[in-house]
Every structure is written in C-alpha cells, then in structure tokens.
C-alpha cells in the first residue's frame, strides 16, 4: 500500500515558484514572433532567413502548449493536495465521532 506524506505548505511553495517562472515564459512568448522576424530579416541570406521563418513557424505553438501543460499540472497538484487534506479531515471527523462509542455486545449465553 502506498504511503502518502504531503506537506501542503511545500506544495504551495512549489506551485508559487513554478507560477513565477511561468510568467517569464509568457514574456518570452510575447516577444518570440517579433524576435524571429527580426532575426530572419537581419540574417543576410535568403536561405538562412527561410530556415529561421520555418523554424519559428514550426515551434510557434510549442511555448503556449508548454505554459498550458504546466498550468494543468499545477492545477492537478492543487486538486490532489486538497483531496488529500479533505480525506484527512474526514478521517479525523470519523475518529472523533467514533471516539468513546462501544459496539453493542451480544447477550451472554449461559
């Protein structure tokens, strides 16, 4: 049986730092197209310009997909942690509710 030991504060820290790093990807993504066009225009060679244009076109959706996948992973981590915590709360409530209760005993036979 798997043993779980999740520290919510640790998960929160990882999620926050990953979100902060993700903001950098957003900035890069906004400048990607402009940078590729500038590089193609300044290449000084039609073949190199064409290669840059094809490369940029081919990878145009890579960065947005990476950001979406990262956000989906972060959302999954948060949901899993919340479910883990909810399970702990349910177990604690059940234990508290059952504390001090005694099951009915069958009458003794003589």
CSV table of N, CA and C in Angstrom, one decimal:
chain,number,residue,atom,x,y,z
A,1,UNK,N,0.8,-1.2,0.0
A,1,UNK,CA,0.0,0.0,0.0
A,1,UNK,C,0.9,1.2,0.0
A,2,UNK,N,0.5,2.2,-0.8
A,2,UNK,CA,1.3,3.4,-0.9
A,2,UNK,C,1.1,4.3,0.4
A,3,UNK,N,2.2,4.9,0.7
A,3,UNK,CA,2.2,5.8,1.9
A,3,UNK,C,2.3,7.2,1.4
A,4,UNK,N,1.3,8.1,1.8
A,4,UNK,CA,1.3,9.4,1.4
A,4,UNK,C,1.8,10.3,2.6
A,5,UNK,N,2.6,11.3,2.2
A,5,UNK,CA,3.1,12.3,3.2
A,5,UNK,C,3.2,13.6,2.5
A,6,UNK,N,2.1,14.3,2.3
A,6,UNK,CA,2.1,15.6,1.6
A,6,UNK,C,2.1,16.7,2.6
A,7,UNK,N,3.0,17.6,2.3
A,7,UNK,CA,3.0,18.9,3.2
A,7,UNK,C,2.4,20.0,2.3
A,8,UNK,N,1.2,20.4,2.7
A,8,UNK,CA,0.5,21.5,1.9
A,8,UNK,C,1.4,22.7,1.8
A,9,UNK,N,2.1,23.1,2.8
A,9,UNK,CA,3.0,24.3,2.6
A,9,UNK,C,4.0,24.1,1.6
A,10,UNK,N,4.6,22.9,1.5
A,10,UNK,CA,5.6,22.6,0.5
A,10,UNK,C,5.0,22.6,-0.9
A,11,UNK,N,3.8,22.1,-1.1
A,11,UNK,CA,3.1,22.1,-2.3
A,11,UNK,C,2.8,23.6,-2.7
A,12,UNK,N,2.4,24.4,-1.8
A,12,UNK,CA,2.1,25.8,-2.1
A,12,UNK,C,3.3,26.5,-2.6
A,13,UNK,N,4.5,26.2,-1.9
A,13,UNK,CA,5.7,26.9,-2.3
A,13,UNK,C,6.1,26.5,-3.7
A,14,UNK,N,6.0,25.2,-4.0
A,14,UNK,CA,6.4,24.8,-5.4
A,14,UNK,C,5.5,25.4,-6.4
A,15,UNK,N,4.2,25.4,-6.1
A,15,UNK,CA,3.2,26.0,-7.1
A,15,UNK,C,3.5,27.5,-7.3
A,16,UNK,N,3.8,28.2,-6.2
A,16,UNK,CA,4.1,29.6,-6.4
A,16,UNK,C,5.3,29.9,-7.2
A,17,UNK,N,6.4,29.1,-6.9
A,17,UNK,CA,7.6,29.3,-7.6
A,17,UNK,C,7.5,28.9,-9.1
A,18,UNK,N,6.7,27.9,-9.3
A,18,UNK,CA,6.5,27.5,-10.7
A,18,UNK,C,5.7,28.5,-11.5
A,19,UNK,N,4.7,29.1,-10.8
A,19,UNK,CA,3.9,30.2,-11.4
A,19,UNK,C,4.8,31.4,-11.7
A,20,UNK,N,5.7,31.7,-10.8
A,20,UNK,CA,6.6,32.8,-11.0
A,20,UNK,C,7.5,32.6,-12.2
A,21,UNK,N,8.0,31.4,-12.4
A,21,UNK,CA,8.8,31.0,-13.5
A,21,UNK,C,8.0,31.1,-14.8
A,22,UNK,N,6.8,30.6,-14.7
A,22,UNK,CA,5.9,30.6,-15.9
A,22,UNK,C,5.6,32.0,-16.4
A,23,UNK,N,5.6,33.0,-15.6
A,23,UNK,CA,5.5,34.4,-16.0
A,23,UNK,C,6.6,34.8,-17.0
A,24,UNK,N,7.8,34.3,-16.8
A,24,UNK,CA,8.9,34.5,-17.7
A,24,UNK,C,8.6,34.0,-19.0
A,25,UNK,N,8.0,32.8,-19.1
A,25,UNK,CA,7.7,32.2,-20.4
A,25,UNK,C,6.6,33.0,-21.1
A,26,UNK,N,5.7,33.6,-20.4
A,26,UNK,CA,4.7,34.4,-21.0
A,26,UNK,C,5.4,35.6,-21.7
A,27,UNK,N,6.3,36.2,-21.0
A,27,UNK,CA,7.1,37.4,-21.6
A,27,UNK,C,7.8,37.0,-22.8
A,28,UNK,N,8.5,35.8,-22.7
A,28,UNK,CA,9.3,35.3,-23.9
A,28,UNK,C,8.3,35.1,-25.1
A,29,UNK,N,7.2,34.5,-24.8
A,29,UNK,CA,6.3,34.2,-25.8
A,29,UNK,C,5.8,35.4,-26.6
A,30,UNK,N,5.6,36.5,-25.9
A,30,UNK,CA,5.1,37.7,-26.5
A,30,UNK,C,6.2,38.3,-27.5
A,31,UNK,N,7.4,38.1,-27.2
A,31,UNK,CA,8.5,38.6,-28.0
A,31,UNK,C,9.0,37.6,-29.0
A,32,UNK,N,8.6,36.4,-29.0
A,32,UNK,CA,9.1,35.3,-29.8
A,32,UNK,C,8.9,35.7,-31.3
A,33,UNK,N,7.7,36.0,-31.7
A,33,UNK,CA,7.4,36.3,-33.1
A,33,UNK,C,8.2,37.4,-33.6
A,34,UNK,N,8.2,38.5,-32.8
A,34,UNK,CA,8.9,39.7,-33.2
A,34,UNK,C,10.4,39.4,-33.4
A,35,UNK,N,11.0,38.7,-32.4
A,35,UNK,CA,12.4,38.3,-32.5
A,35,UNK,C,12.7,37.5,-33.7
A,36,UNK,N,11.9,36.5,-34.0
A,36,UNK,CA,12.1,35.6,-35.1
A,36,UNK,C,12.1,36.4,-36.4
A,37,UNK,N,11.1,37.3,-36.5
A,37,UNK,CA,11.0,38.2,-37.8
A,37,UNK,C,12.3,39.0,-37.9
A,38,UNK,N,12.7,39.6,-36.8
A,38,UNK,CA,13.9,40.4,-36.8
A,38,UNK,C,15.1,39.6,-37.2
A,39,UNK,N,15.2,38.4,-36.6
A,39,UNK,CA,16.4,37.5,-37.0
A,39,UNK,C,16.4,37.1,-38.5
A,40,UNK,N,15.2,36.8,-39.0
A,40,UNK,CA,15.1,36.4,-40.4
A,40,UNK,C,15.4,37.6,-41.3
A,41,UNK,N,15.0,38.8,-40.9
A,41,UNK,CA,15.2,40.0,-41.7
A,41,UNK,C,16.7,40.4,-41.7
A,42,UNK,N,17.4,40.1,-40.6
A,42,UNK,CA,18.8,40.5,-40.5
A,42,UNK,C,19.8,39.4,-40.8
A,43,UNK,N,19.3,38.3,-41.2
A,43,UNK,CA,20.2,37.1,-41.5
A,43,UNK,C,21.2,37.4,-42.6
A,44,UNK,N,20.8,38.2,-43.6
A,44,UNK,CA,21.7,38.5,-44.7
A,44,UNK,C,21.8,37.4,-45.7
A,45,UNK,N,21.0,36.4,-45.6
A,45,UNK,CA,21.0,35.3,-46.5
A,45,UNK,C,19.6,34.8,-46.7
A,46,UNK,N,19.1,34.7,-47.9
A,46,UNK,CA,17.7,34.2,-48.1
A,46,UNK,C,17.5,32.8,-47.5
A,47,UNK,N,18.5,31.9,-47.6
A,47,UNK,CA,18.4,30.5,-47.2
A,47,UNK,C,18.3,30.5,-45.6
A,48,UNK,N,19.1,31.3,-45.0
A,48,UNK,CA,19.1,31.4,-43.5
A,48,UNK,C,17.8,32.0,-43.1
A,49,UNK,N,17.4,33.1,-43.8
A,49,UNK,CA,16.1,33.7,-43.4
A,49,UNK,C,14.9,32.7,-43.5
A,50,UNK,N,14.9,32.0,-44.6
A,50,UNK,CA,13.9,31.0,-44.8
A,50,UNK,C,13.9,29.9,-43.7
A,51,UNK,N,15.1,29.5,-43.3
A,51,UNK,CA,15.2,28.5,-42.3
A,51,UNK,C,14.7,29.0,-40.9
A,52,UNK,N,15.0,30.3,-40.6
A,52,UNK,CA,14.5,30.9,-39.4
A,52,UNK,C,13.0,31.0,-39.4
A,53,UNK,N,12.5,31.4,-40.5
A,53,UNK,CA,11.0,31.5,-40.7
A,53,UNK,C,10.3,30.1,-40.5
A,54,UNK,N,10.9,29.1,-41.1
A,54,UNK,CA,10.3,27.8,-40.9
A,54,UNK,C,10.5,27.3,-39.5
A,55,UNK,N,11.6,27.5,-38.9
A,55,UNK,CA,11.8,27.1,-37.5
A,55,UNK,C,10.8,27.8,-36.6
A,56,UNK,N,10.7,29.1,-36.8
A,56,UNK,CA,9.8,29.9,-35.9
A,56,UNK,C,8.3,29.4,-36.1
A,57,UNK,N,8.0,29.2,-37.4
A,57,UNK,CA,6.6,28.7,-37.7
A,57,UNK,C,6.4,27.3,-37.1
A,58,UNK,N,7.3,26.5,-37.2
A,58,UNK,CA,7.2,25.1,-36.7
A,58,UNK,C,7.0,25.1,-35.1
A,59,UNK,N,7.7,26.0,-34.4
A,59,UNK,CA,7.7,26.0,-33.0
A,59,UNK,C,6.8,27.1,-32.4
A,60,UNK,N,6.0,27.7,-33.2
A,60,UNK,CA,5.1,28.8,-32.8
A,60,UNK,C,4.2,28.4,-31.6
A,61,UNK,N,3.7,27.2,-31.6
A,61,UNK,CA,2.7,26.7,-30.6
A,61,UNK,C,3.4,26.0,-29.5
A,62,UNK,N,4.7,25.8,-29.5
A,62,UNK,CA,5.4,25.0,-28.5
A,62,UNK,C,5.3,25.7,-27.2
A,63,UNK,N,5.7,27.0,-27.1
A,63,UNK,CA,5.7,27.7,-25.9
A,63,UNK,C,4.3,27.8,-25.2
A,64,UNK,N,3.3,28.2,-26.0
A,64,UNK,CA,1.9,28.3,-25.4
A,64,UNK,C,1.5,26.9,-24.9
A,65,UNK,N,1.8,25.8,-25.6
A,65,UNK,CA,1.5,24.5,-25.2
A,65,UNK,C,2.2,24.2,-23.9
A,66,UNK,N,3.5,24.5,-23.8
A,66,UNK,CA,4.2,24.3,-22.6
A,66,UNK,C,3.6,25.0,-21.4
A,67,UNK,N,3.2,26.2,-21.6
A,67,UNK,CA,2.5,27.0,-20.5
A,67,UNK,C,1.2,26.3,-20.1
A,68,UNK,N,0.4,25.9,-21.1
A,68,UNK,CA,-0.9,25.3,-20.8
A,68,UNK,C,-0.6,24.0,-20.0
A,69,UNK,N,0.3,23.2,-20.4
A,69,UNK,CA,0.6,21.9,-19.8
A,69,UNK,C,1.1,22.1,-18.3
A,70,UNK,N,1.9,23.2,-18.2
A,70,UNK,CA,2.4,23.5,-16.8
A,70,UNK,C,1.3,23.9,-15.9
A,71,UNK,N,0.4,24.8,-16.4
A,71,UNK,CA,-0.8,25.2,-15.6
A,71,UNK,C,-1.7,24.0,-15.3
A,72,UNK,N,-1.9,23.1,-16.2
A,72,UNK,CA,-2.7,21.9,-16.0
A,72,UNK,C,-2.1,21.1,-14.9
A,73,UNK,N,-0.7,20.9,-14.9
A,73,UNK,CA,0.0,20.1,-13.9
A,73,UNK,C,-0.2,20.8,-12.5
A,74,UNK,N,0.0,22.1,-12.5
A,74,UNK,CA,-0.2,22.8,-11.2
A,74,UNK,C,-1.6,22.7,-10.7
A,75,UNK,N,-2.6,22.8,-11.5
A,75,UNK,CA,-3.9,22.6,-11.1
A,75,UNK,C,-4.2,21.2,-10.5
A,76,UNK,N,-3.6,20.2,-11.2
A,76,UNK,CA,-3.7,18.9,-10.7
A,76,UNK,C,-3.1,18.7,-9.3
A,77,UNK,N,-1.9,19.3,-9.2
A,77,UNK,CA,-1.3,19.2,-7.9
A,77,UNK,C,-2.1,19.8,-6.8
A,78,UNK,N,-2.7,21.0,-7.0
A,78,UNK,CA,-3.5,21.7,-6.1
A,78,UNK,C,-4.8,20.8,-5.7
A,79,UNK,N,-5.4,20.3,-6.8
A,79,UNK,CA,-6.6,19.5,-6.5
A,79,UNK,C,-6.3,18.2,-5.7
A,80,UNK,N,-5.1,17.6,-6.1
A,80,UNK,CA,-4.8,16.4,-5.3
A,80,UNK,C,-4.4,16.7,-3.9
A,81,UNK,N,-3.8,17.8,-3.6
A,81,UNK,CA,-3.5,18.2,-2.3
A,81,UNK,C,-4.8,18.5,-1.5
A,82,UNK,N,-5.7,19.2,-2.1
A,82,UNK,CA,-7.0,19.5,-1.5
A,82,UNK,C,-7.7,18.2,-1.1
A,83,UNK,N,-7.7,17.3,-2.1
A,83,UNK,CA,-8.4,16.0,-1.8
A,83,UNK,C,-7.7,15.2,-0.7
A,84,UNK,N,-6.4,15.3,-0.6
A,84,UNK,CA,-5.7,14.6,0.5
A,84,UNK,C,-6.1,15.3,1.8
A,85,UNK,N,-6.1,16.6,1.8
A,85,UNK,CA,-6.5,17.3,3.1
A,85,UNK,C,-7.9,17.0,3.5
A,86,UNK,N,-8.8,17.0,2.5
A,86,UNK,CA,-10.2,16.7,2.8
A,86,UNK,C,-10.3,15.3,3.3
A,87,UNK,N,-9.6,14.3,2.8
A,87,UNK,CA,-9.6,13.0,3.3
A,87,UNK,C,-9.1,12.9,4.8
A,88,UNK,N,-8.1,13.7,5.1
A,88,UNK,CA,-7.6,13.8,6.5
A,88,UNK,C,-8.7,14.3,7.4
A,89,UNK,N,-9.4,15.4,6.9
A,89,UNK,CA,-10.4,16.0,7.7
A,89,UNK,C,-11.6,15.0,7.9
A,90,UNK,N,-11.9,14.2,6.9
A,90,UNK,CA,-13.0,13.2,7.0
A,90,UNK,C,-12.6,12.1,8.0
A,91,UNK,N,-11.3,11.7,7.9
A,91,UNK,CA,-10.9,10.6,8.8
A,91,UNK,C,-10.8,11.1,10.2
A,92,UNK,N,-10.4,12.4,10.4
A,92,UNK,CA,-10.4,12.9,11.8
A,92,UNK,C,-11.8,13.1,12.3
A,93,UNK,N,-12.8,13.5,11.5
A,93,UNK,CA,-14.1,13.6,11.9
A,93,UNK,C,-14.7,12.3,12.3
A,94,UNK,N,-14.4,11.3,11.5
A,94,UNK,CA,-14.9,9.9,11.8
A,94,UNK,C,-14.3,9.4,13.1
A,95,UNK,N,-13.0,9.6,13.3
A,95,UNK,CA,-12.4,9.1,14.5
A,95,UNK,C,-13.0,9.9,15.7
A,96,UNK,N,-13.2,11.2,15.6
A,96,UNK,CA,-13.8,11.9,16.7
A,96,UNK,C,-15.2,11.5,17.0
A,97,UNK,N,-16.0,11.2,15.9
A,97,UNK,CA,-17.4,10.8,16.1
A,97,UNK,C,-17.4,9.4,16.7
A,98,UNK,N,-16.5,8.6,16.4
A,98,UNK,CA,-16.5,7.2,16.9
A,98,UNK,C,-15.8,7.1,18.3
A,99,UNK,N,-15.1,8.1,18.7
A,99,UNK,CA,-14.3,8.0,20.0
A,99,UNK,C,-15.3,7.8,21.1
A,100,UNK,N,-15.0,6.9,22.0
A,100,UNK,CA,-15.9,6.6,23.1
A,100,UNK,C,-17.1,5.8,22.9
A,101,UNK,N,-17.4,5.5,21.6
A,101,UNK,CA,-18.6,4.6,21.4
A,101,UNK,C,-18.2,3.2,21.5
A,102,UNK,N,-19.1,2.4,21.9
A,102,UNK,CA,-18.8,1.0,22.1
A,102,UNK,C,-19.9,0.2,21.3
A,103,UNK,N,-19.5,-0.7,20.6
A,103,UNK,CA,-20.4,-1.5,19.8
A,103,UNK,C,-21.3,-2.3,20.7
A,104,UNK,N,-22.5,-2.5,20.3
A,104,UNK,CA,-23.5,-3.3,21.0
A,104,UNK,C,-22.9,-4.7,21.2
A,105,UNK,N,-23.0,-5.2,22.4
A,105,UNK,CA,-22.5,-6.6,22.7
A,105,UNK,C,-23.7,-7.5,22.7
A,106,UNK,N,-23.4,-8.7,22.1
A,106,UNK,CA,-24.4,-9.7,22.1
A,106,UNK,C,-24.6,-10.2,23.5
A,107,UNK,N,-25.9,-10.5,23.9
A,107,UNK,CA,-26.1,-11.0,25.3
A,107,UNK,C,-25.3,-12.3,25.5
A,108,UNK,N,-24.8,-12.4,26.7
A,108,UNK,CA,-24.1,-13.6,27.1
A,108,UNK,C,-25.0,-14.8,27.2
A,109,UNK,N,-24.5,-15.9,26.7
A,109,UNK,CA,-25.3,-17.2,26.8
A,109,UNK,C,-24.8,-17.9,28.1
A,110,UNK,N,-25.7,-18.4,28.8
A,110,UNK,CA,-25.4,-19.2,30.0
A,110,UNK,C,-25.5,-20.6,29.8
